[in-house]
Coordinates of C-alpha atoms (C1' of nucleotides) in Angstrom, one line a residue:
Chain A
M1 CA 60.0 102.9 59.1
A2 CA 59.0 106.5 58.2
V3 CA 55.4 106.9 56.9
R4 CA 55.4 108.0 53.3
N5 CA 53.4 111.0 52.1
Q6 CA 51.3 108.9 49.8
E7 CA 50.3 106.6 52.6
I8 CA 49.1 109.6 54.6
A9 CA 47.2 110.8 51.5
D10 CA 45.6 107.4 51.1
L11 CA 44.4 107.4 54.7
F12 CA 42.7 110.8 54.1
N13 CA 41.2 109.6 50.9
R14 CA 39.8 106.5 52.5
L15 CA 38.3 108.5 55.3
A16 CA 36.8 110.9 52.8
D17 CA 35.2 107.9 50.9
L18 CA 33.6 106.5 54.0
L19 CA 32.4 109.8 55.3
E20 CA 30.7 110.4 51.9
V21 CA 28.9 107.1 52.3
E22 CA 27.8 108.3 55.7
D23 CA 26.5 111.4 54.1
A24 CA 28.8 113.6 56.1
N25 CA 29.2 117.4 55.4
P26 CA 30.4 117.5 51.8
F27 CA 32.8 120.4 52.6
R28 CA 34.4 118.4 55.3
V29 CA 34.9 115.5 52.8
R30 CA 36.3 117.9 50.3
A31 CA 38.8 119.2 52.9
Y32 CA 40.1 115.7 53.4
R33 CA 40.4 115.2 49.6
N34 CA 42.1 118.6 49.1
A35 CA 44.6 117.7 51.8
A36 CA 45.3 114.3 50.3
R37 CA 46.0 115.9 46.9
V38 CA 48.3 118.5 48.5
I39 CA 50.1 115.8 50.5
G40 CA 50.4 113.5 47.5
S41 CA 52.3 116.0 45.5
L42 CA 54.4 117.4 48.3
S43 CA 58.1 117.0 47.9
P44 CA 59.5 117.0 51.4
S45 CA 58.6 114.0 53.6
L46 CA 55.9 114.8 56.2
S47 CA 57.6 112.3 58.5
D48 CA 60.8 114.5 58.3
L49 CA 58.8 117.7 58.7
V50 CA 57.1 116.4 61.8
A51 CA 60.4 115.1 63.3
D52 CA 61.8 118.6 62.7
G53 CA 58.8 120.2 64.4
E54 CA 57.9 122.2 61.3
D55 CA 54.6 124.0 61.2
L56 CA 52.4 122.1 58.7
T57 CA 49.6 124.6 58.5
H58 CA 51.3 126.8 56.0
Y59 CA 50.6 124.2 53.4
P60 CA 47.3 125.0 51.6
G61 CA 44.4 122.9 52.8
I62 CA 46.2 121.9 56.0
G63 CA 44.7 123.6 59.1
D64 CA 45.3 122.9 62.8
D65 CA 43.1 119.8 62.8
L66 CA 44.7 118.1 59.9
A67 CA 48.2 119.0 61.0
D68 CA 47.3 117.2 64.3
K69 CA 46.1 114.2 62.4
I70 CA 49.2 114.1 60.3
R71 CA 51.4 114.2 63.4
T72 CA 49.3 111.3 64.8
I73 CA 49.7 109.3 61.6
V74 CA 53.5 109.9 61.5
T75 CA 54.0 108.9 65.2
T76 CA 51.5 106.0 65.5
G77 CA 51.0 104.9 61.9
E78 CA 47.3 105.2 62.3
L79 CA 44.4 107.6 61.8
P80 CA 42.0 107.2 64.7
D81 CA 39.1 108.9 62.9
L82 CA 39.3 106.3 60.2
R83 CA 39.3 103.5 62.7
E84 CA 36.2 105.0 64.3
V85 CA 34.3 105.4 61.0
E86 CA 35.2 101.8 60.1
H87 CA 33.3 100.7 63.2
R88 CA 30.2 102.1 61.6
V89 CA 30.8 101.5 57.9
P90 CA 32.8 98.6 56.3
A91 CA 36.2 99.7 55.2
E92 CA 35.9 97.9 51.9
L93 CA 33.2 100.3 50.7
S94 CA 36.0 102.6 49.9
D95 CA 37.2 100.1 47.2
L96 CA 33.7 100.0 45.7
M97 CA 33.8 103.8 45.2
H98 CA 36.6 103.3 42.7
I99 CA 34.3 101.5 40.3
K100 CA 33.3 103.8 37.5
G101 CA 29.6 104.8 38.0
L102 CA 29.6 104.1 41.7
G103 CA 29.6 107.0 44.0
P104 CA 28.7 107.3 47.7
K105 CA 24.9 107.2 47.3
R106 CA 24.9 104.0 45.3
V107 CA 27.5 102.3 47.4
K108 CA 25.4 103.1 50.4
A109 CA 22.3 101.8 48.7
L110 CA 24.0 98.6 47.7
Y111 CA 25.3 98.1 51.3
Q112 CA 22.1 98.9 53.1
E113 CA 19.7 97.1 50.7
L114 CA 21.8 94.1 49.7
G115 CA 24.6 94.0 52.3
I116 CA 27.2 94.3 49.6
D117 CA 30.6 95.4 51.0
S118 CA 33.2 93.8 48.6
L119 CA 34.0 93.6 44.9
D120 CA 33.2 89.8 45.0
Q121 CA 29.8 90.3 46.5
L122 CA 29.0 93.1 44.0
E123 CA 30.0 90.9 41.1
A124 CA 27.9 88.0 42.4
A125 CA 24.9 90.2 43.0
A126 CA 25.2 91.7 39.5
R127 CA 25.5 88.3 37.9
Q128 CA 22.4 87.1 39.7
G129 CA 20.4 90.1 38.5
R130 CA 19.7 91.3 42.0
I131 CA 21.1 94.8 41.5
R132 CA 18.5 95.8 38.9
Q133 CA 15.8 95.3 41.5
L134 CA 17.0 98.2 43.5
E135 CA 15.3 101.6 43.0
G136 CA 17.4 103.8 40.8
F137 CA 19.4 100.8 39.3
G138 CA 18.6 99.1 36.1
A139 CA 19.9 96.4 33.8
K140 CA 22.3 98.8 32.1
T141 CA 23.8 99.9 35.3
E142 CA 24.2 96.3 36.4
Q143 CA 26.1 95.5 33.2
S144 CA 28.3 98.6 33.4
L145 CA 29.2 97.7 37.0
L146 CA 30.4 94.3 35.8
E147 CA 32.5 96.0 33.3
G148 CA 33.8 98.4 35.9
I149 CA 34.8 95.6 38.2
E150 CA 36.7 93.9 35.3
Y151 CA 38.4 97.1 34.5
L152 CA 39.5 97.7 38.1
R153 CA 40.8 94.1 38.5
G154 CA 42.8 94.6 35.3
G155 CA 44.7 97.5 36.9
G156 CA 42.6 100.0 35.0
E157 CA 43.5 102.9 37.1
R158 CA 47.1 102.9 35.9
R159 CA 48.0 106.2 34.3
T160 CA 49.5 106.5 30.9
L161 CA 53.0 107.9 30.3
L162 CA 53.0 111.3 28.7
G163 CA 55.3 109.9 26.0
E164 CA 52.8 107.2 25.1
A165 CA 49.8 109.6 25.3
E166 CA 51.5 112.0 22.9
E167 CA 51.6 109.5 20.0
V168 CA 47.9 108.8 20.5
A169 CA 47.0 112.4 20.9
E170 CA 48.9 113.7 17.9
R171 CA 47.3 111.1 15.6
L172 CA 43.8 111.9 16.9
K173 CA 44.4 115.6 16.7
A174 CA 45.5 115.3 13.1
H175 CA 42.3 113.3 12.4
L176 CA 40.1 116.0 13.9
E177 CA 41.9 118.9 12.4
G178 CA 40.8 117.5 9.0
V179 CA 37.2 118.2 9.8
E180 CA 35.7 121.3 8.1
G181 CA 35.1 124.1 10.6
A182 CA 37.3 122.9 13.4
K183 CA 39.3 126.1 13.6
L184 CA 40.7 125.9 17.1
L185 CA 41.7 122.6 18.6
E186 CA 43.9 121.8 21.6
V187 CA 44.6 118.8 23.8
A188 CA 44.0 120.2 27.2
G189 CA 44.0 118.6 30.7
S190 CA 47.2 117.2 32.3
Y191 CA 48.5 116.6 28.8
R192 CA 48.8 120.3 28.2
R193 CA 50.2 120.8 31.7
R194 CA 52.9 118.3 30.6
K195 CA 52.3 116.1 33.6
E196 CA 54.5 113.0 33.5
T197 CA 51.5 110.7 33.3
V198 CA 47.9 111.3 32.1
G199 CA 44.7 109.6 33.2
D200 CA 42.8 110.5 30.0
L201 CA 42.9 113.0 27.1
D202 CA 40.7 116.1 27.0
I203 CA 40.3 117.6 23.6
L204 CA 38.7 121.0 23.2
V205 CA 37.4 122.3 19.9
A206 CA 35.9 125.7 19.0
C207 CA 33.4 125.6 16.2
A208 CA 30.0 126.7 15.3
D209 CA 28.5 123.4 14.3
A210 CA 29.4 120.5 16.7
K211 CA 27.9 117.7 14.8
P212 CA 30.6 117.1 12.1
I213 CA 33.4 117.1 14.7
M214 CA 31.4 114.8 17.0
D215 CA 30.8 112.4 14.1
A216 CA 34.4 112.4 13.2
F217 CA 35.4 111.8 16.9
V218 CA 33.2 108.8 17.6
G219 CA 33.9 107.4 14.1
Y220 CA 37.7 107.6 14.6
D221 CA 39.1 104.2 13.7
E222 CA 41.0 103.7 16.9
V223 CA 37.8 104.0 19.0
A224 CA 36.9 100.8 20.7
E225 CA 33.8 102.1 22.6
V226 CA 31.7 105.2 22.7
A227 CA 31.0 105.7 26.4
S228 CA 28.8 108.8 26.0
R229 CA 27.8 111.1 23.2
G230 CA 26.1 114.5 23.6
E231 CA 25.6 117.7 21.8
T232 CA 28.8 119.3 23.1
R233 CA 30.6 116.5 24.9
S234 CA 31.4 112.9 24.1
T235 CA 33.6 110.3 25.7
V236 CA 35.3 107.3 24.0
Y237 CA 37.7 104.6 24.9
L238 CA 40.4 103.9 22.4
R239 CA 41.7 100.4 21.7
S240 CA 44.7 101.2 23.7
G241 CA 42.4 101.6 26.7
L242 CA 42.9 105.3 26.9
Q243 CA 39.8 107.4 27.7
V244 CA 39.3 110.5 25.5
D245 CA 36.8 113.3 26.2
L246 CA 35.9 115.8 23.4
R247 CA 34.3 119.1 24.2
V248 CA 33.0 121.5 21.7
V249 CA 32.4 125.2 22.6
P250 CA 31.6 128.3 20.7
R251 CA 34.5 130.5 19.5
E252 CA 33.8 133.2 22.1
S253 CA 34.1 130.7 24.9
Y254 CA 37.3 129.0 23.7
G255 CA 39.6 130.8 26.2
A256 CA 37.4 130.1 29.2
A257 CA 36.9 126.5 28.1
L258 CA 40.6 126.0 27.5
H259 CA 41.3 127.3 31.0
Y260 CA 38.6 125.1 32.5
F261 CA 39.7 121.9 30.8
T262 CA 43.4 122.4 31.3
G263 CA 43.0 122.5 35.1
S264 CA 44.4 121.4 37.4
Q265 CA 41.3 121.1 39.4
A266 CA 43.0 122.7 42.4
H267 CA 44.2 125.6 40.2
N268 CA 40.7 126.1 38.7
V269 CA 39.1 126.2 42.2
A270 CA 41.5 128.8 43.3
V271 CA 40.9 131.0 40.2
R272 CA 37.2 130.6 40.6
Q273 CA 37.3 131.6 44.2
R274 CA 39.1 134.8 43.2
G275 CA 36.2 135.3 40.7
V276 CA 33.6 134.7 43.4
S277 CA 35.3 137.2 45.7
R278 CA 34.8 139.8 42.9
G279 CA 31.2 138.9 42.3
Y280 CA 32.0 136.9 39.1
K281 CA 31.0 133.5 38.0
I282 CA 33.6 131.6 36.0
N283 CA 32.6 128.6 34.0
E284 CA 33.7 127.0 30.8
Y285 CA 31.7 129.6 28.8
G286 CA 33.2 132.7 30.2
V287 CA 33.5 135.1 33.1
F288 CA 30.1 136.5 34.0
Q289 CA 28.8 139.3 36.3
G290 CA 25.1 138.7 36.6
E291 CA 23.9 138.3 33.0
S292 CA 26.7 140.2 31.4
R293 CA 29.7 138.4 30.0
L294 CA 33.1 140.0 30.8
A295 CA 35.6 137.6 29.2
G296 CA 36.2 134.2 27.7
T297 CA 37.6 134.4 24.2
T298 CA 41.2 133.9 25.4
E299 CA 42.8 132.5 28.5
A300 CA 44.6 135.8 29.1
E301 CA 41.3 137.6 29.3
V302 CA 40.0 135.2 31.9
Y303 CA 43.0 135.6 34.1
A304 CA 42.9 139.4 33.7
T305 CA 39.4 139.6 35.1
V306 CA 40.7 138.2 38.4
G307 CA 43.8 140.3 38.4
L308 CA 46.3 137.7 37.2
D309 CA 48.9 137.5 34.5
W310 CA 48.5 134.6 32.1
I311 CA 49.9 131.5 33.8
P312 CA 51.8 128.8 31.8
P313 CA 49.9 125.5 31.9
E314 CA 52.8 123.7 33.4
L315 CA 52.5 125.8 36.6
R316 CA 48.8 125.3 37.1
E317 CA 48.8 123.1 40.1
N318 CA 48.0 125.6 42.8
R319 CA 51.5 125.4 44.1
G320 CA 52.1 129.1 44.5
E321 CA 51.6 130.2 40.9
I322 CA 48.5 132.3 41.7
E323 CA 50.4 134.1 44.4
A324 CA 53.3 134.6 42.0
A325 CA 51.0 136.0 39.3
V326 CA 49.4 138.4 41.8
A327 CA 52.8 139.7 42.7
G328 CA 53.8 139.8 39.0
E329 CA 56.6 137.4 39.8
L330 CA 55.8 134.5 37.5
P331 CA 59.1 132.9 36.4
C332 CA 60.1 133.2 32.7
L333 CA 60.2 129.4 32.1
V334 CA 62.9 127.7 30.1
E335 CA 61.9 126.8 26.5
Q336 CA 63.1 124.1 24.2
S337 CA 64.5 126.7 21.8
D338 CA 66.8 128.0 24.7
L339 CA 68.7 124.7 24.6
R340 CA 72.1 124.8 22.9
G341 CA 73.1 121.1 23.3
D342 CA 72.5 117.8 25.0
L343 CA 74.7 116.4 27.8
H344 CA 73.8 112.7 28.0
C345 CA 73.7 110.2 25.2
H346 CA 75.0 106.7 24.2
T347 CA 76.5 105.2 21.1
R348 CA 77.2 101.7 19.7
A349 CA 80.3 101.6 21.9
T350 CA 77.9 100.5 24.7
D351 CA 74.1 100.2 24.4
G352 CA 73.3 102.9 21.9
G353 CA 72.3 102.4 18.3
Q354 CA 74.6 104.8 16.4
S355 CA 78.1 106.0 16.0
P356 CA 79.4 109.2 17.6
R357 CA 79.5 110.8 14.1
E358 CA 75.8 109.9 13.5
M359 CA 74.8 111.3 16.9
A360 CA 76.8 114.5 16.2
E361 CA 75.1 115.0 12.8
A362 CA 71.7 114.5 14.4
A363 CA 72.6 117.0 17.1
R364 CA 73.8 119.5 14.4
E365 CA 70.5 119.1 12.5
R366 CA 68.7 120.0 15.7
G367 CA 70.6 123.3 15.7
Y368 CA 72.7 122.3 18.7
D369 CA 76.2 123.8 19.3
Y370 CA 77.4 120.8 21.3
L371 CA 76.7 117.2 22.3
A372 CA 78.3 115.2 25.1
I373 CA 78.9 111.5 24.3
T374 CA 78.5 109.7 27.6
D375 CA 78.6 105.9 27.2
H376 CA 78.4 103.6 30.2
S377 CA 81.3 102.6 32.3
R378 CA 82.4 99.0 32.8
R379 CA 80.1 98.1 35.7
V380 CA 77.1 98.2 33.4
A381 CA 78.3 95.0 31.8
M382 CA 75.0 94.3 30.2
A383 CA 75.7 97.4 28.0
H384 CA 79.3 96.3 27.5
G385 CA 80.4 99.4 29.5
L386 CA 83.7 101.1 28.8
D387 CA 86.9 100.5 30.8
A388 CA 89.6 103.2 30.8
D389 CA 91.3 101.9 27.6
R390 CA 88.2 101.8 25.6
L391 CA 87.2 105.2 27.0
R392 CA 90.5 106.7 25.9
A393 CA 90.1 105.2 22.4
Q394 CA 86.7 106.9 22.2
M395 CA 88.2 110.2 23.4
A396 CA 90.7 110.0 20.5
E397 CA 87.9 109.3 18.1
I398 CA 86.0 112.4 19.4
D399 CA 89.1 114.5 18.9
R400 CA 89.3 113.4 15.3
L401 CA 85.6 114.1 14.7
N402 CA 85.9 117.5 16.2
D403 CA 88.7 118.3 13.8
E404 CA 86.5 117.2 11.0
L405 CA 83.0 118.4 11.9
S406 CA 81.9 122.0 11.6
D407 CA 79.1 123.7 13.5
I408 CA 79.0 121.1 16.3
T409 CA 81.4 120.3 19.1
L410 CA 81.4 116.8 20.7
L411 CA 82.2 116.7 24.3
K412 CA 84.2 113.8 25.8
G413 CA 82.0 112.3 28.5
C414 CA 81.1 109.1 30.3
E415 CA 78.1 107.9 32.3
V416 CA 80.1 106.6 35.2
D417 CA 78.5 104.1 37.5
I418 CA 78.3 105.1 41.2
L419 CA 79.3 101.9 43.0
E420 CA 77.8 100.6 46.1
D421 CA 80.3 102.3 48.4
G422 CA 80.0 105.6 46.6
S423 CA 83.2 105.3 44.6
L424 CA 83.2 105.8 40.9
D425 CA 83.6 103.1 38.3
L426 CA 86.7 104.5 36.6
P427 CA 90.0 105.7 37.9
D428 CA 90.5 109.5 38.5
D429 CA 93.3 109.7 35.9
A430 CA 90.8 108.6 33.2
L431 CA 88.1 110.8 34.5
S432 CA 90.4 113.8 34.6
E433 CA 90.8 113.6 30.8
L434 CA 87.0 114.0 30.2
D435 CA 85.0 117.2 29.6
L436 CA 82.3 115.9 31.9
A437 CA 81.2 112.8 33.8
V438 CA 77.6 112.0 34.4
C439 CA 77.5 109.9 37.5
S440 CA 74.6 107.6 38.0
V441 CA 73.4 104.7 40.1
H442 CA 72.3 101.6 38.2
Y443 CA 72.6 98.8 40.8
Q444 CA 71.7 98.3 44.4
L445 CA 68.8 100.6 44.3
D446 CA 67.3 99.2 47.4
L447 CA 69.8 100.2 50.0
P448 CA 68.5 101.8 53.2
R449 CA 67.8 105.5 53.0
S450 CA 70.7 106.8 55.0
Q451 CA 73.2 104.5 53.2
Q452 CA 71.8 105.3 49.8
T453 CA 72.0 109.0 50.5
E454 CA 75.6 108.8 51.8
R455 CA 76.6 106.7 48.8
I456 CA 75.5 109.5 46.4
L457 CA 76.9 112.3 48.5
K458 CA 80.2 110.5 48.5
A459 CA 80.2 110.1 44.8
M460 CA 79.6 113.8 44.4
D461 CA 82.7 114.4 46.6
N462 CA 84.8 113.2 43.7
P463 CA 86.0 116.4 42.0
Y464 CA 85.4 114.8 38.5
C465 CA 81.7 114.2 39.1
S466 CA 80.1 116.9 36.9
L467 CA 76.5 115.8 36.8
L468 CA 74.3 113.6 38.9
G469 CA 72.3 111.4 36.4
H470 CA 68.7 110.3 37.0
A471 CA 69.0 111.0 40.7
T472 CA 66.2 108.7 42.0
G473 CA 66.5 105.9 39.5
R474 CA 62.7 105.6 39.2
Q475 CA 60.9 104.2 36.1
I476 CA 57.4 105.4 36.1
N477 CA 54.9 102.5 36.5
E478 CA 57.8 100.1 36.6
R479 CA 60.2 100.8 39.4
E480 CA 59.9 102.8 42.5
P481 CA 62.5 105.6 43.1
M482 CA 65.4 104.8 45.4
D483 CA 64.8 105.7 49.0
V484 CA 67.0 108.8 49.4
D485 CA 66.9 112.1 51.2
M486 CA 66.4 114.3 48.1
E487 CA 66.8 117.5 50.1
R488 CA 70.3 116.4 51.3
I489 CA 71.2 115.3 47.7
I490 CA 70.1 118.6 46.3
A491 CA 71.8 120.6 49.0
G492 CA 74.9 118.5 48.6
A493 CA 75.0 118.9 44.8
T494 CA 74.6 122.7 45.2
E495 CA 77.4 123.0 47.8
R496 CA 79.8 120.9 45.6
G497 CA 78.9 122.5 42.3
V498 CA 77.5 119.3 40.9
V499 CA 74.9 119.8 38.2
L500 CA 71.6 117.9 38.6
E501 CA 70.3 116.2 35.5
V502 CA 66.6 116.4 34.5
N503 CA 66.5 113.1 32.6
A504 CA 64.1 113.6 29.7
Q505 CA 63.3 109.9 29.1
P506 CA 59.5 109.7 29.3
A507 CA 59.6 106.8 31.7
R508 CA 62.2 108.5 33.9
L509 CA 61.6 112.2 34.1
D510 CA 64.0 112.2 37.0
L511 CA 64.2 114.7 38.8
R512 CA 60.5 115.0 39.2
D513 CA 58.9 118.4 39.1
E514 CA 58.9 119.1 42.8
H515 CA 62.6 118.2 43.0
C516 CA 63.4 120.6 40.2
R517 CA 61.6 123.3 42.1
M518 CA 63.5 122.4 45.3
A519 CA 66.8 122.5 43.4
R520 CA 66.0 125.9 42.0
D521 CA 65.1 127.1 45.5
Y522 CA 68.5 125.9 46.7
G523 CA 70.2 127.7 43.8
A524 CA 71.4 124.4 42.3
R525 CA 72.4 124.3 38.6
L526 CA 70.5 121.8 36.4
A527 CA 70.8 120.3 32.9
I528 CA 68.1 118.9 30.8
A529 CA 69.4 115.8 29.0
T530 CA 67.8 113.0 26.9
D531 CA 69.9 110.0 27.8
A532 CA 69.4 109.2 24.1
H533 CA 70.3 105.7 22.9
N534 CA 69.8 106.7 19.2
A535 CA 69.6 109.8 17.1
D536 CA 65.8 110.0 17.2
N537 CA 65.9 110.0 21.0
L538 CA 67.4 113.4 21.0
G539 CA 63.9 114.6 20.3
L540 CA 62.8 113.4 23.7
I541 CA 64.2 116.6 25.1
R542 CA 60.7 118.1 24.9
F543 CA 59.6 115.9 27.8
G544 CA 62.5 117.1 29.9
V545 CA 61.7 120.7 29.1
G546 CA 58.1 120.1 30.2
Q547 CA 59.3 118.6 33.4
A548 CA 61.7 121.5 34.0
R549 CA 58.9 124.0 33.4
R550 CA 56.7 122.2 35.8
G551 CA 59.5 122.6 38.3
W552 CA 59.6 126.4 37.7
L553 CA 63.0 126.3 36.0
R554 CA 64.2 129.3 34.0
A555 CA 66.8 129.2 31.2
E556 CA 69.4 130.6 33.6
D557 CA 68.9 127.6 35.9
V558 CA 69.8 125.2 33.1
I559 CA 73.4 125.0 32.0
N560 CA 72.8 123.6 28.6
T561 CA 71.1 126.8 27.6
W562 CA 74.5 128.4 27.7
D563 CA 77.0 128.7 24.9
L564 CA 80.0 126.3 24.8
A565 CA 82.3 128.7 26.6
G566 CA 79.7 129.3 29.3
L567 CA 79.0 125.6 29.6
R568 CA 82.7 124.7 30.1
R569 CA 82.9 127.3 32.9
A570 CA 79.7 125.8 34.4
L571 CA 81.3 122.3 34.4
E572 CA 84.4 123.5 36.3
R573 CA 84.3 122.7 40.0
Chain B
dG1 C1' 37.6 120.9 57.9
dC2 C1' 39.6 125.1 55.7
dC3 C1' 39.8 129.9 55.3
dG4 C1' 39.7 135.3 55.1
dT5 C1' 39.3 142.2 49.6
dT6 C1' 32.6 138.2 52.8
dT7 C1' 38.2 137.9 58.0
dT8 C1' 36.7 133.8 63.5
dC9 C1' 31.4 132.8 61.1
dG10 C1' 29.4 131.4 57.2
dG11 C1' 30.5 130.5 53.2
dC12 C1' 32.8 126.7 50.3
dC13 C1' 33.1 125.8 41.6
dC14 C1' 29.9 124.4 38.2
dG15 C1' 27.8 122.2 34.1
dA16 C1' 27.0 117.8 31.0
dC17 C1' 25.5 113.2 30.4
dT18 C1' 23.3 108.7 31.7
dG19 C1' 20.0 105.9 33.3
dT20 C1' 16.0 105.7 35.4
dT21 C1' 12.7 108.1 35.4
dT22 C1' 8.5 111.0 33.5
dT23 C1' 11.3 115.6 36.1
dC24 C1' 15.6 114.3 38.2
dA25 C1' 19.3 112.0 41.1
dG26 C1' 23.8 110.5 40.7
dT27 C1' 28.2 110.7 38.9
dC28 C1' 31.9 112.7 36.5
dG29 C1' 35.3 115.9 35.3

DNA sequence: GCCGTTTTCGGCCCGACTGTTTTCAGTCG
C-alpha cells in the first residue's frame, strides 16, 4: 500500500512537535514544518516519485536530508528519527500541542512537573486544580485548557467550507461596513485566496479610530464568545463555531496589512526574505528601510519594493508565483466575467428543482450565451435517471425551447454514469444525438487504484465522452476522493480531447487546485461548471472560478469562456 | 534542516494579546 503524501507530512509534523518539546533548534523544527506543508499540498504522489527515482530536492524546503527521509518513509513506512525521539519523549505529547493555548514550553512543563502525557491525564489534572499550582499557570489557564480539550474532542479542528464561510463573512462584513469611519474593509486570509476550506476568518479594516469598529465587532449578534480584545486586534467565536479575527490598521498601512493577513504564510515568508535580502523590513505596517517607510498604502507598492508585480491572492501559496512574478510571467487568470455559459446542470426530469425553461431563463439573466442541460442517466436511480427514451423526449423539448427562446441556446446534454467496467450508461446511438456528454462516476468509488484509473480511461475512450465530471468524486469533509492516478487521468484526457470539469459545488471543487495546475501544464482543456440542481445554483460558478484561478488557469484554458461556435468546435473529438 | 543578489557558512519573518506576573514568557497567526 503506497504511503500517501499526507501521511508523510503528518510524520514530519509529529517529529517537529516532539523536537520542539525537547527544545531543539527552532530552525530545524521549522524546516520539518515547512516540508510538511509543501508535501501536504503536493499533487503528485511522493510514493510514485520515489518509485520513479525522481529528484525530490527541487521541491522547496526539501533538501538532501529530507529527501532521504522521504525515501525511507516510502520504502519502510517509518521515520526512524521519529522513533528515536519517541524513546526520549512520549509520542502523545504531540497531541497535547493541538490544544489551543498549549505550546511546546507548557507541554514540557506539564510532562516534567506532573507527568502528564495524554488528554485524559491533562483533563484529570485540570479538574483536580493541580495545574494552577505550576509556575506560569493559573486558574484561568486551567479553565481554558479544559475548554480546549472539549473543543478538540468535538472535532474542533475541522475546517469550514468556503461556501459556508462566505455566508457568515458577507453578513459580518455588511454589519461592519455600517460603522462610521470604516472606509476600507476586506476579508483577508485563506478566504481571500479562495481556498476550498477556511480555518477562520481574518477581517482587516483601515480607519483612524479603532474603538467604534471594535465595539461593533465584539457586539455583533452572532458572537458567542470574545476570546481576546485589544486596541488593534480582537478575536471572537461566532455561534457557528467559526473563529473571526479583526485587525484595525491606519490607512497608510492598509496595503501592507492586507498583504500580511492574506498570506499564505509560506508566501509571506518568501516575500519577506526578498525584503531582508534588500535590507528592508516588511511587516503589517509597511516596508521599512531603517526608520524610513518605503511603502504600505497598497499591496502593489509592497510587491514593487521587492521587485515583483502584484500577485493575485489565489496564487499566493509559494508554489512558483514569486518566480513567475520575477520573470514577469504571471498568468492572466480566468475571471467570472469571461464565462459565456454553464455546461453541467440538472432539471426536474431527474434530481433538479426546475424545468429546462426556468434554467434557461436563469442562465440568460446571468448574461450567458448557452447552457447545457445534463440530467443523470438511468444508473442513478435515486435521481430517477434518464433512459434513452426519456432522454430523447428531453432533447425534443430542448429543440422546441431553442426555437422559442432568444439570447440563449440550450445544449442537449446528459450526465452519463461511468459504470464499473468503464462502459457508459447509455447506448452510443443515443449519445451520438447529444451536443455533449458529461461522464461521471457515482458508484463503486472504492475500487483499487489501478482498476479505478483504467475504468475512467476506458470511459474516456468512448468518442461521445465530452467531459469528465467531478473526476475524483470527493466531497470535502464528507467523502475521500477515489484512489486514482490523476496524472494518468489528466494525460489520458488530454490525448483523447476530453475536457476536464472543474466542478464548482463548494463541497466538491473537483478538480482540486493542484490538479487544475497539472492539467494546464499538460495542455488539457477544462470547463468550469456548477452541477446546478436549481436556478440559484448557477451562482455557485464563483467557487469554481476561484478554484480554477488557484490552479493558474487562464481564460483560454477554459472552453466555456468561448462563444457558442468556439465551444462546439472544442467539444468535437 | 534549508538555502544562496549574505552563496557551502551563517543566517533563518515579526508583532499583538493573554495570563501571570510586576517586566515578561508563551502562544498565536
